[in-house]
mmCIF file of C-alpha atoms and ligand atoms in Angstrom:
data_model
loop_
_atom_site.group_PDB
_atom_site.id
_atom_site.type_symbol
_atom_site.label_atom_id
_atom_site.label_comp_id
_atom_site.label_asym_id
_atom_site.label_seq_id
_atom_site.Cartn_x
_atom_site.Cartn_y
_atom_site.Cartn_z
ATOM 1 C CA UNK A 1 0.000 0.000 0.000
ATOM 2 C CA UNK A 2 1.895 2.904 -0.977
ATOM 3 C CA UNK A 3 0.336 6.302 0.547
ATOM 4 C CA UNK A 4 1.447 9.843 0.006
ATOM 5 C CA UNK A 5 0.925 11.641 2.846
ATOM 6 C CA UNK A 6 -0.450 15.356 2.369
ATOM 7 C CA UNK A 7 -0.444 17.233 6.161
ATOM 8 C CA UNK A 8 -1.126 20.307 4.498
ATOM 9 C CA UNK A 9 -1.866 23.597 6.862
ATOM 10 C CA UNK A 10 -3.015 24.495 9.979
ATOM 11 C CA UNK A 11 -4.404 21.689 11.552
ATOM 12 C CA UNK A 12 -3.192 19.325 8.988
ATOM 13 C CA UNK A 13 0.036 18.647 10.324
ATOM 14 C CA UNK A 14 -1.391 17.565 13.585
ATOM 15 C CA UNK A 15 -4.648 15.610 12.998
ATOM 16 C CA UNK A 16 -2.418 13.407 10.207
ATOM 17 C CA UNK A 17 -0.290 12.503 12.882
ATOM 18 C CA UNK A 18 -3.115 10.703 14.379
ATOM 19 C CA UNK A 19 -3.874 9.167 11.597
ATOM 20 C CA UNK A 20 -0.536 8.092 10.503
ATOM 21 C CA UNK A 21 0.246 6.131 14.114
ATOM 22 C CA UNK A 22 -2.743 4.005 13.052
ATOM 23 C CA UNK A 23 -1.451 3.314 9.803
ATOM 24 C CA UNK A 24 1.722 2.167 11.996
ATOM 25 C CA UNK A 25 -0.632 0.026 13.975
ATOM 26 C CA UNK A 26 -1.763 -1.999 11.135
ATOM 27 C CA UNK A 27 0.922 -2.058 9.350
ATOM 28 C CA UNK A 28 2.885 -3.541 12.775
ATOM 29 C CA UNK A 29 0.154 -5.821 12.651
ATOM 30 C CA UNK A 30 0.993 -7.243 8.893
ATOM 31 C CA UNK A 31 0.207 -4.684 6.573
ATOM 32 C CA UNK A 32 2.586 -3.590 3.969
ATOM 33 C CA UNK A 33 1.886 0.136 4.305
ATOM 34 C CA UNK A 34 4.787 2.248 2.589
ATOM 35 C CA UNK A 35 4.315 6.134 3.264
ATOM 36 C CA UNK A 36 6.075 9.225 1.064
ATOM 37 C CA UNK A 37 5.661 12.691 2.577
ATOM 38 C CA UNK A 38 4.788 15.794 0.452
ATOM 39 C CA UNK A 39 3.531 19.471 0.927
ATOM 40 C CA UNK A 40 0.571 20.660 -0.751
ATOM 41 C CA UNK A 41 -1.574 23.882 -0.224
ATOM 42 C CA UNK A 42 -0.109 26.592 1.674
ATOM 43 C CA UNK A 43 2.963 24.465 2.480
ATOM 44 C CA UNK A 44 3.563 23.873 -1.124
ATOM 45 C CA UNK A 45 3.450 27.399 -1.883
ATOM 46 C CA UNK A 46 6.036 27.667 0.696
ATOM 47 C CA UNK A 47 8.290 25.152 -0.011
ATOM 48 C CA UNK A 48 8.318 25.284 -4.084
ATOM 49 C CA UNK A 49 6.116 28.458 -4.664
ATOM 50 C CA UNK A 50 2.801 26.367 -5.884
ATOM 51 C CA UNK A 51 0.133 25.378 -4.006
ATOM 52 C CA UNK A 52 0.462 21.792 -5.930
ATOM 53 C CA UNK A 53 4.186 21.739 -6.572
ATOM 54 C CA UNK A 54 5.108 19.431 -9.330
ATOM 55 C CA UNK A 55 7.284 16.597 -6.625
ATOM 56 C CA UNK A 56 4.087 16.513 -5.268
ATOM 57 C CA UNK A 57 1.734 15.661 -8.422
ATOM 58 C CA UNK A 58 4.373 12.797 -9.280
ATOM 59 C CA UNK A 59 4.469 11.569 -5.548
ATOM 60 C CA UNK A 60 0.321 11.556 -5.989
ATOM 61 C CA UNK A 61 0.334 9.939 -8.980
ATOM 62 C CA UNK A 62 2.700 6.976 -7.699
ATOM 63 C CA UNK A 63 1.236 6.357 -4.824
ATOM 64 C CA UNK A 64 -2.278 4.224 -4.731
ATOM 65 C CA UNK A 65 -3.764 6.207 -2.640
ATOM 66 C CA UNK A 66 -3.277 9.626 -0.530
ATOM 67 C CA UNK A 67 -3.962 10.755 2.629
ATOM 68 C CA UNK A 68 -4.493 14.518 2.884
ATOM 69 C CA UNK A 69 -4.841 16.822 5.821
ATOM 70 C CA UNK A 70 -6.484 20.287 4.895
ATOM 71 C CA UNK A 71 -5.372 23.379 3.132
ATOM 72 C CA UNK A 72 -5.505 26.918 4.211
ATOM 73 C CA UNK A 73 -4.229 29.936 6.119
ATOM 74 C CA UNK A 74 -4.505 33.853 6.866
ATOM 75 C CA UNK A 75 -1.278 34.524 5.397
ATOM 76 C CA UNK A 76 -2.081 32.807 2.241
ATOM 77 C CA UNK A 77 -5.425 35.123 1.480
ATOM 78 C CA UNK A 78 -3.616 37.645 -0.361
ATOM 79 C CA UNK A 79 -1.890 35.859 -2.637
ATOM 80 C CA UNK A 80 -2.956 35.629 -6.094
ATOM 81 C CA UNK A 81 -5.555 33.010 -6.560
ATOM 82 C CA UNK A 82 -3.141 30.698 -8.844
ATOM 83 C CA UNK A 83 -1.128 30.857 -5.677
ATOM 84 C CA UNK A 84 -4.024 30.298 -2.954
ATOM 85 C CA UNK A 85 -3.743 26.856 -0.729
ATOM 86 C CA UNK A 86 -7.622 25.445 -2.249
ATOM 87 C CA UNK A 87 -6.166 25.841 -6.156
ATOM 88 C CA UNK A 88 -3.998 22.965 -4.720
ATOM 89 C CA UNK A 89 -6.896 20.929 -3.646
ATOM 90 C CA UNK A 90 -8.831 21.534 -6.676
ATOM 91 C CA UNK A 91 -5.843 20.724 -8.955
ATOM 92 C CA UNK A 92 -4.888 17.072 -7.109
ATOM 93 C CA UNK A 93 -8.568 16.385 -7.619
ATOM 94 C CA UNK A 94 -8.692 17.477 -11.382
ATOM 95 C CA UNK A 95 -5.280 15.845 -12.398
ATOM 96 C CA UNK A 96 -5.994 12.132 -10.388
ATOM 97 C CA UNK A 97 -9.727 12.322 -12.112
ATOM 98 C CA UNK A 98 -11.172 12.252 -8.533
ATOM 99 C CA UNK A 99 -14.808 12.472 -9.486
ATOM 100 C CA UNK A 100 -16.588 11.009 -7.179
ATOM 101 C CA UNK A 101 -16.656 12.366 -3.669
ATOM 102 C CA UNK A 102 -18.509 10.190 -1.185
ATOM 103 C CA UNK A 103 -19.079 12.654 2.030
ATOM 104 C CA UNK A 104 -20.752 9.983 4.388
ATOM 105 C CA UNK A 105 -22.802 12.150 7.753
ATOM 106 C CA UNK A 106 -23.388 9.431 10.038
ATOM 107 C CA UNK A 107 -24.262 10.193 13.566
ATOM 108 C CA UNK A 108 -22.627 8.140 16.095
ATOM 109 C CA UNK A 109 -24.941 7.634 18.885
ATOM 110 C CA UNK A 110 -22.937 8.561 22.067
ATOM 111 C CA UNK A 111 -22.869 12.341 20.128
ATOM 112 C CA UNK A 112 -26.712 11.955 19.345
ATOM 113 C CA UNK A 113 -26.692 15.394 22.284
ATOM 114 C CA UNK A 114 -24.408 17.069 20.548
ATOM 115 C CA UNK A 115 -26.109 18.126 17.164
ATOM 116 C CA UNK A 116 -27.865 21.426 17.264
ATOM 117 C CA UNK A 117 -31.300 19.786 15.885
ATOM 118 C CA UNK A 118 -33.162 17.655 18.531
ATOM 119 C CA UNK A 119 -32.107 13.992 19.176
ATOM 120 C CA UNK A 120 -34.875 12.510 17.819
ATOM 121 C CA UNK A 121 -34.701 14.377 14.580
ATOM 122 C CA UNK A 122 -31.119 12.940 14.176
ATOM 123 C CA UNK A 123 -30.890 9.736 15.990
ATOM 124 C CA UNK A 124 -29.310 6.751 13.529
ATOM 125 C CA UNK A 125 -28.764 9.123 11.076
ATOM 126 C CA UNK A 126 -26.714 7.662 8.251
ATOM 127 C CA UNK A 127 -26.327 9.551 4.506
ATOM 128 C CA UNK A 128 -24.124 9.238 2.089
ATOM 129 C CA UNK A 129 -23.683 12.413 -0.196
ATOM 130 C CA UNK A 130 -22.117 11.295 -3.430
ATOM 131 C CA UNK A 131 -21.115 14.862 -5.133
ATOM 132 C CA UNK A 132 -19.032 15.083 -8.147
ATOM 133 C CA UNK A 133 -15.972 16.789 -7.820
ATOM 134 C CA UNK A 134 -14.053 17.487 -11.136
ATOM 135 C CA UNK A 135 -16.793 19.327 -13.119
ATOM 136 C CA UNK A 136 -19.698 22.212 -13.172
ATOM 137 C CA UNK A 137 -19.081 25.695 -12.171
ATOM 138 C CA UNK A 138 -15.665 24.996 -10.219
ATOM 139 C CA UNK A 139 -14.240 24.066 -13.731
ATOM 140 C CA UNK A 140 -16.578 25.308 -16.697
ATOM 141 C CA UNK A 141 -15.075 27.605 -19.095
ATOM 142 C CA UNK A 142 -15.085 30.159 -19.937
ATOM 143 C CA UNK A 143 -14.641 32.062 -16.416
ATOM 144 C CA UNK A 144 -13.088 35.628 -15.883
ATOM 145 C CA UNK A 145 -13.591 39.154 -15.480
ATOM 146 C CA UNK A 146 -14.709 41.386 -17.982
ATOM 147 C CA UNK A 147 -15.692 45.251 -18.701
ATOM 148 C CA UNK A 148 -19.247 45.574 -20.272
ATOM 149 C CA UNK A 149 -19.592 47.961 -22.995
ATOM 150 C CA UNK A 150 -20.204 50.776 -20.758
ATOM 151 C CA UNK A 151 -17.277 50.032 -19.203
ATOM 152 C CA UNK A 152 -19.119 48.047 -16.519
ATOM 153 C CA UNK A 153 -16.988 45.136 -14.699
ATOM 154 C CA UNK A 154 -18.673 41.834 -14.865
ATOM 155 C CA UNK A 155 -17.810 37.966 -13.438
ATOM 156 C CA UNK A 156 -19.188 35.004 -15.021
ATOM 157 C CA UNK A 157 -18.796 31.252 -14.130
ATOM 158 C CA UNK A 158 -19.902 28.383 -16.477
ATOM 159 C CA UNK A 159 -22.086 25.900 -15.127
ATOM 160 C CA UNK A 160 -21.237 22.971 -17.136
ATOM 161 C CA UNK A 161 -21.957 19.364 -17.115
ATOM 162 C CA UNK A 162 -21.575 16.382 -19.923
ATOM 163 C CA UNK A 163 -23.146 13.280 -20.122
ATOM 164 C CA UNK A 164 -20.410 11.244 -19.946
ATOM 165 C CA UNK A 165 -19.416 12.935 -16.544
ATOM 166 C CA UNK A 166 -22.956 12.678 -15.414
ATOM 167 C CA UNK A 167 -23.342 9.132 -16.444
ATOM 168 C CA UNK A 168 -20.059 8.206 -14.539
ATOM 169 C CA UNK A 169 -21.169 9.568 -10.801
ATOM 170 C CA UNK A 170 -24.327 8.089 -11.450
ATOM 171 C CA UNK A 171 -23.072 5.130 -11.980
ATOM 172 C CA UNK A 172 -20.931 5.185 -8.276
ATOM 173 C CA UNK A 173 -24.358 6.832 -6.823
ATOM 174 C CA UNK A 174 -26.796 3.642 -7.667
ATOM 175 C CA UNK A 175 -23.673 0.994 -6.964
ATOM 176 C CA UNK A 176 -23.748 2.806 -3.304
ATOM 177 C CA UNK A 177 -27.197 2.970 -3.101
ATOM 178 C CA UNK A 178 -27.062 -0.904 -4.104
ATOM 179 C CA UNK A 179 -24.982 -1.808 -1.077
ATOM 180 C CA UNK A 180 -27.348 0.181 1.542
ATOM 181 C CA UNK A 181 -30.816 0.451 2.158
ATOM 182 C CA UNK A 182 -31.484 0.994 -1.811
ATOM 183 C CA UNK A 183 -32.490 4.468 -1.553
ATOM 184 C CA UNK A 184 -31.366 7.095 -4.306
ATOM 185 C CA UNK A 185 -32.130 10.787 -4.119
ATOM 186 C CA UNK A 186 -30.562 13.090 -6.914
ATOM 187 C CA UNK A 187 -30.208 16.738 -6.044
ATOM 188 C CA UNK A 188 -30.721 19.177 -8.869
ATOM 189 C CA UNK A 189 -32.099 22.981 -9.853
ATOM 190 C CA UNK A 190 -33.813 21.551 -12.898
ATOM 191 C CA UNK A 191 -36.645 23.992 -12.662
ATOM 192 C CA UNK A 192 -34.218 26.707 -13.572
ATOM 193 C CA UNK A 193 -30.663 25.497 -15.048
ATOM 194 C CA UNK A 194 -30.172 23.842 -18.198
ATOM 195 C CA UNK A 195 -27.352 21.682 -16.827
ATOM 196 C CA UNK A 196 -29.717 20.335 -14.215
ATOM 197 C CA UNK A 197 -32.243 19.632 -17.473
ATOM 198 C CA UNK A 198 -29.200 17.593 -18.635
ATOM 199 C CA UNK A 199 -28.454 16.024 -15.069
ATOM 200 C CA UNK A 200 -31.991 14.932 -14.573
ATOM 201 C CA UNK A 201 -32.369 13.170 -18.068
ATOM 202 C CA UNK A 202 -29.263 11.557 -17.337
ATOM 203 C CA UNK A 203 -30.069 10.063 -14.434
ATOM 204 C CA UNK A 204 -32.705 8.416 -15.072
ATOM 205 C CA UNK A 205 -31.429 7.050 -18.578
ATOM 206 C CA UNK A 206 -28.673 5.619 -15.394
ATOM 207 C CA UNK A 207 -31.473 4.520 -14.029
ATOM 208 C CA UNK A 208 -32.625 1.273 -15.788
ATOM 209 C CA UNK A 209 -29.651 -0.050 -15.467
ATOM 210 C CA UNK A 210 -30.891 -0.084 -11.178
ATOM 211 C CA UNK A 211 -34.300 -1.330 -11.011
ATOM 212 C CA UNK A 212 -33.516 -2.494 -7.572
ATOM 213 C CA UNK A 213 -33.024 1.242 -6.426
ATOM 214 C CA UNK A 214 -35.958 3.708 -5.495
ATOM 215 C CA UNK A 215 -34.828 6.786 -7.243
ATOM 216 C CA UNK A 216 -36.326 10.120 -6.340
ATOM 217 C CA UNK A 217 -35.475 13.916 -7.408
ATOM 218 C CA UNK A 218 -35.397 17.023 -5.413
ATOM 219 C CA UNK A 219 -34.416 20.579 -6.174
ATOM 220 C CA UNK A 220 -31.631 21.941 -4.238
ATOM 221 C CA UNK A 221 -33.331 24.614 -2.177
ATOM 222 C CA UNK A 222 -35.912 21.950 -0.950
ATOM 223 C CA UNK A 223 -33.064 19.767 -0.230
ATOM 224 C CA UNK A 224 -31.434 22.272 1.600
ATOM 225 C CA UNK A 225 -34.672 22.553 3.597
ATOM 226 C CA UNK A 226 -35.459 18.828 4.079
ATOM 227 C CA UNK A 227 -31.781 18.040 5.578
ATOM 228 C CA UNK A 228 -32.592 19.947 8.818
ATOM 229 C CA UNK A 229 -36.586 19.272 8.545
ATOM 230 C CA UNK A 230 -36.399 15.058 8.376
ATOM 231 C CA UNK A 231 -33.140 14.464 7.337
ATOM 232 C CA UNK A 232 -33.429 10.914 7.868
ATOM 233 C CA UNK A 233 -35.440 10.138 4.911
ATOM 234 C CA UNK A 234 -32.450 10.056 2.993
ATOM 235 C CA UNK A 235 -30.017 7.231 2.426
ATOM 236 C CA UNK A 236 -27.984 7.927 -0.300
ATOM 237 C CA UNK A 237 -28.200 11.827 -2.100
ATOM 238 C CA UNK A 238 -26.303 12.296 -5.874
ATOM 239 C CA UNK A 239 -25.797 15.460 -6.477
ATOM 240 C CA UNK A 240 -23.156 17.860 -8.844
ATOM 241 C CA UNK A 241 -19.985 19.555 -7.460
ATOM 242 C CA UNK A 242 -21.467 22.826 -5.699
ATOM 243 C CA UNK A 243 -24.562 21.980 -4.652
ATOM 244 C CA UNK A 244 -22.512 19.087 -2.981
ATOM 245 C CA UNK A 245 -20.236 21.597 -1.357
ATOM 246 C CA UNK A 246 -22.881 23.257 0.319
ATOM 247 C CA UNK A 247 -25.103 20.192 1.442
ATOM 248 C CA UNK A 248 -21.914 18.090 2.647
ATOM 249 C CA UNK A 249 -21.406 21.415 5.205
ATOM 250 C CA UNK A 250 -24.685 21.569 6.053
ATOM 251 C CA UNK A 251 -25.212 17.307 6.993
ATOM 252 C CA UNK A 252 -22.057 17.344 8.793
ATOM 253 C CA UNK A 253 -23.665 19.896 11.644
ATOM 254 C CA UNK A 254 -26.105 17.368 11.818
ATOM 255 C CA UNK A 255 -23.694 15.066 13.047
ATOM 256 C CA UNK A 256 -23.126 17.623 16.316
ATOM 257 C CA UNK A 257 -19.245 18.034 14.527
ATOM 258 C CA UNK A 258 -17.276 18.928 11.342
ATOM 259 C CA UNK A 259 -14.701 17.130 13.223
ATOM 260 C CA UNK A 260 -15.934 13.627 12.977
ATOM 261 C CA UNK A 261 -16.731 13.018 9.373
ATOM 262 C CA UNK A 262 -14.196 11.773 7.033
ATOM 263 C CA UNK A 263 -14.675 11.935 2.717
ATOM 264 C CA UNK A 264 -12.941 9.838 -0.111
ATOM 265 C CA UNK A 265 -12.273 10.932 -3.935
ATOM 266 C CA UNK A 266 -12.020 8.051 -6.130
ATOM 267 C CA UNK A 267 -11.079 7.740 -9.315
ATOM 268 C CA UNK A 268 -12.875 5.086 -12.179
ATOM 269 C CA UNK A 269 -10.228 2.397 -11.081
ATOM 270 C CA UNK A 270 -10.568 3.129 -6.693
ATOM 271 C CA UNK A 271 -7.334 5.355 -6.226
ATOM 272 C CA UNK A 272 -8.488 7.598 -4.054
ATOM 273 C CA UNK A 273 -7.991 10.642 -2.060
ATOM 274 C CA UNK A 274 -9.091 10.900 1.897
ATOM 275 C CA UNK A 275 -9.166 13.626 3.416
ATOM 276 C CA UNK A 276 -11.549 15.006 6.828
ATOM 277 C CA UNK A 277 -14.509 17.226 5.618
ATOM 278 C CA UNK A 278 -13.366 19.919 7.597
ATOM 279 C CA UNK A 279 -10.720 22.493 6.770
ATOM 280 C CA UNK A 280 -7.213 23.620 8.329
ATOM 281 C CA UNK A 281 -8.743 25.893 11.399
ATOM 282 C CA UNK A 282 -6.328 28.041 11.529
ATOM 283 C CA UNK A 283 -7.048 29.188 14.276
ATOM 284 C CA UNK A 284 -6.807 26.761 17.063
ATOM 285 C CA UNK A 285 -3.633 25.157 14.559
ATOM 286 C CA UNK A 286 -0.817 24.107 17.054
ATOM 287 C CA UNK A 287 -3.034 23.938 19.656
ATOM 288 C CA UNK A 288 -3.205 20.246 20.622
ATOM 289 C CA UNK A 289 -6.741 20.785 20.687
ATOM 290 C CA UNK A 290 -8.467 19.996 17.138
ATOM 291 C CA UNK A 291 -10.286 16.135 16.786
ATOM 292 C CA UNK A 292 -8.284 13.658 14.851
ATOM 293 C CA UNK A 293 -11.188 11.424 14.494
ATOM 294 C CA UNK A 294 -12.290 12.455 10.721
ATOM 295 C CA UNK A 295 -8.678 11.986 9.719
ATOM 296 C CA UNK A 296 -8.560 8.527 11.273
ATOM 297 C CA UNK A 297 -11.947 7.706 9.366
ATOM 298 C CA UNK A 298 -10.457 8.772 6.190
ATOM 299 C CA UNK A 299 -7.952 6.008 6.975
ATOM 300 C CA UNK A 300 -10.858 3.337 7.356
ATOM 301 C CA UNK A 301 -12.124 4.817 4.185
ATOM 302 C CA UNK A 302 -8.782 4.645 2.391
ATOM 303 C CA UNK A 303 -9.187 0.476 3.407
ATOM 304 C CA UNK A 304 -12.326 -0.225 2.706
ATOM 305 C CA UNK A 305 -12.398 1.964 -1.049
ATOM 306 C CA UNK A 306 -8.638 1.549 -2.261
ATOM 307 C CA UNK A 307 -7.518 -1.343 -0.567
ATOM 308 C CA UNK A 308 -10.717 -3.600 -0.349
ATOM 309 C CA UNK A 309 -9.989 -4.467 3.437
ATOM 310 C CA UNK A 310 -13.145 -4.314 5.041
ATOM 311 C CA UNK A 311 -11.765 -5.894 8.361
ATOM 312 C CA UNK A 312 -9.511 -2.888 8.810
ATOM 313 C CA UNK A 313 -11.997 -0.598 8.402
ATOM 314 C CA UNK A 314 -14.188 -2.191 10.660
ATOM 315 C CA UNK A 315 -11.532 -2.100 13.016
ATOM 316 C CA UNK A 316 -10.630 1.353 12.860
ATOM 317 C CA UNK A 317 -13.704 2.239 13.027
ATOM 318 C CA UNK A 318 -14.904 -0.249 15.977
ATOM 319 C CA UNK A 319 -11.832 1.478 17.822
ATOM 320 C CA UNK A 320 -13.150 4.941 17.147
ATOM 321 C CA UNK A 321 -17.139 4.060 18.433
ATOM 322 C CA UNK A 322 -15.096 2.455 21.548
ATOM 323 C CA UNK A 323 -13.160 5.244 22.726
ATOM 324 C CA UNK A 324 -15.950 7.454 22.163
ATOM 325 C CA UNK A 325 -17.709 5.262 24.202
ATOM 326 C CA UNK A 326 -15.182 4.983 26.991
ATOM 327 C CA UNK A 327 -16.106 9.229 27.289
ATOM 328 C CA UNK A 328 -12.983 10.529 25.587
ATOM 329 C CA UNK A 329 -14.159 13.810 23.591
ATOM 330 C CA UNK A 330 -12.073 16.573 22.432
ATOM 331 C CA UNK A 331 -13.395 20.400 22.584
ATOM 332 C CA UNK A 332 -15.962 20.367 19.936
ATOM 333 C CA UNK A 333 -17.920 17.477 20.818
ATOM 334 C CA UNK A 334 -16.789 17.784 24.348
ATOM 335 C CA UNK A 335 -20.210 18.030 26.963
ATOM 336 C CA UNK A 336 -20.584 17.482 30.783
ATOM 337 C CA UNK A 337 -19.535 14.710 32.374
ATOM 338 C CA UNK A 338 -17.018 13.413 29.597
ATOM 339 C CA UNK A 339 -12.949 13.522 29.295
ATOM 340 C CA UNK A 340 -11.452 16.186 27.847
ATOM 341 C CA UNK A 341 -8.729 15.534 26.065
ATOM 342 C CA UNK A 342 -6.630 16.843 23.488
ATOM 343 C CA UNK A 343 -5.549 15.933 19.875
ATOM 344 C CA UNK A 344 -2.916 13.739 20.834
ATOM 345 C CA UNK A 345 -4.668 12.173 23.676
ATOM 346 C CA UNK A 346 -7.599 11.129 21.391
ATOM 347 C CA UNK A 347 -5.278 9.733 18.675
ATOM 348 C CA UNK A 348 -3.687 7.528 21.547
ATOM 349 C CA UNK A 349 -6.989 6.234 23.074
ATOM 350 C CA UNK A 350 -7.937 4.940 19.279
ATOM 351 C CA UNK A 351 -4.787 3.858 18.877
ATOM 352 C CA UNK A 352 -5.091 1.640 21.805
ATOM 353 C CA UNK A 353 -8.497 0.417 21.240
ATOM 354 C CA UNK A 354 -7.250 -0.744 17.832
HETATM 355 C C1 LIG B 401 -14.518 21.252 0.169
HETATM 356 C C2 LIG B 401 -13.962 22.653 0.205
HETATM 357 C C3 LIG B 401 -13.327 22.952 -1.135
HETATM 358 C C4 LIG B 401 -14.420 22.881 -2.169
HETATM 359 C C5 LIG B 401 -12.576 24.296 -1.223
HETATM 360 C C6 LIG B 401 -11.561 24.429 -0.126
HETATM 361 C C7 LIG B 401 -11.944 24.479 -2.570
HETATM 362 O O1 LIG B 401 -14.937 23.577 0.561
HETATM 363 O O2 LIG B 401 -13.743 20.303 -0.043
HETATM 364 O O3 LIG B 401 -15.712 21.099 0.374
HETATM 365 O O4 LIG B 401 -15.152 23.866 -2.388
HETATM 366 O O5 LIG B 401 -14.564 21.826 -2.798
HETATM 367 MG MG1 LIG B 402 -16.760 22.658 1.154
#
């Protein structure tokens, strides 16, 4: 299994850490795990000038799989945007043809207090959001700044899908549905955008191939609506590259923490990159304090989607639920009664459970 290992900024450095002593664990216990170092993001602006340097592309494209941290800083929001820490993220994704981003919100039930909506609303709460991640708006040309002919400045963005790359995320959408309780819900703005004409149609051409899955549509701002109204009616959501931006955000809070939910990008053949759904934090970075747990679960993730090792991802994640269990709870899921501990400490009490 050979891993390049992205820490990234901010938190990054710290929360991989914990991820990477688990890697050690399994790999003590018999796994051939072989792990190569890189810097992407802010660190790769400051070690080679380029938020994806080019020893890091090559390092990516070696490895099978990668495990990243999270991009971003204060002192890198000035720079150019070529320069900025999330061009790096965008470009690992576009050049390794990660287009499929499985953002899972599952609700572990010891946090079931800790989400801001009511515990029965999110008790056993378990989606997958399946959002394509190499086309539509972040990557449609043409994009830019212009002057009108009065001299007005204007931006535009194209929103831009093909059927091919629709087809292809389907596909991954109805193969996950397949594998849990069957239950397909594609997210679109089809009452007003072409592309989501396009998207629609597609889909359910996808569709026949799945008879075995109950497919259902919804427009994004009901969507949007229905995740904090009853979001347990959904099992598995499909949906395109921004809308799935906004929506992963929005299920992880129902979770009760960004800091618990992990996210893979595969490719067609199951590379794939994991990363946690939350960002650097820069500000509590260095602190000892941020939760390693997503980072860990991108680990399971990484075994169970790359590697095809179920066991170990069982494991890893058994040893997360039992720690949790045992009361161990850094600050943001931290509540009365429970230990407090810090990054470290948390890595160490899944690291023993494992
Ligand atoms: C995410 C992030 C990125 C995105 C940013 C950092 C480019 O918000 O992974 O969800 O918009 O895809
Ligand atoms: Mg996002």
């Amino acid at each position: 299994m050979k891993i390049a290992v992205l820490p990234g900024d901010g938190i990054g450095p710290e929360i991989v850490a914990q991820a990477v002593n688990v890697l050690e664990i399994l790999s003590r216990d018999g796994l051939k795990v072989e792990l190569e170092y890189g810097e992407i993001g802010g660190a790769g602006y400051d070690a080679a000038g380029d938020p994806y340097p080019q020893s890091t592309a090559r390092l990516a494209k070696d490895a099978d799989a990668v495990l990243l941290g999270a991009v971003g800083g204060y002192r890198y929001d000035t720079l150019p945007r070529p320069m900025r820490p999330e061009q790096g993220l965008l470009r690992i994704r576009k050049d390794l043809n990660l287009f499929a981003n499985l953002r899972p919100a599952v609700l572990y039930p010891e946090l079931s207090s800790a989400s801001s909506l009511k515990p029965e609303v999110v008790s056993g709460l378990d989606i997958m959001i399946l959002r394509e991640l190499t086309g539509d708006i972040y990557f449609g040309q043409p994009r830019g700044h212009r002057r009108t002919a009065e001299g007005e400045r204007e931006g535009y963005d194209t929103m831009l899908y093909s059927e091919s790359e629709i087809a292809r995320i389907a596909h991954v959408a109805f193969k996950t549905a397949l594998r849990r309780d069957k239950k397909l819900c594609s997210v679109d703005k089809a009452n007003v955008l072409e592309t989501s004409v396009l998207w629609r149609e597609v889909v359910m051409e996808v569709a026949k191939e799945y008879p075995e899955v109950d497919l259902s549509h919804m427009y994004v701002d009901n969507a949007a609506m229905q995740l904090v109204r009853n979001p347990k009616q959904f099992d598995v959501i499909l949906t395109g590259n921004m809308f799935g931006d906004i929506l992963s955000d929005e299920a992880s809070m129902l979770t009760g923490s960004i800091g618990m939910l992990p996210s893979a990008s595969l490719d067609e053949k199951g590379k794939g990159l994991y990363e946690p759904i939350h960002g650097s934090a820069p500000d509590i970075a260095g602190q000892d304090i941020a939760n390693p747990i997503a980072t860990i679960l991108s680990v399971a993730m990484m075994m169970r989607h790359t590697f095809d090792r179920e066991d170990e991802a069982k494991r890893i994640e058994d040893a997360v639920r039992r720690a949790l269990a045992d009361g161990f709870r850094t600050a943001d899921i931290h509540q009365e009664g429970m230990k407090k501990v810090g990054t470290k400490e948390m890595g160490d009490a899944v690291a023993a459970r494992l």
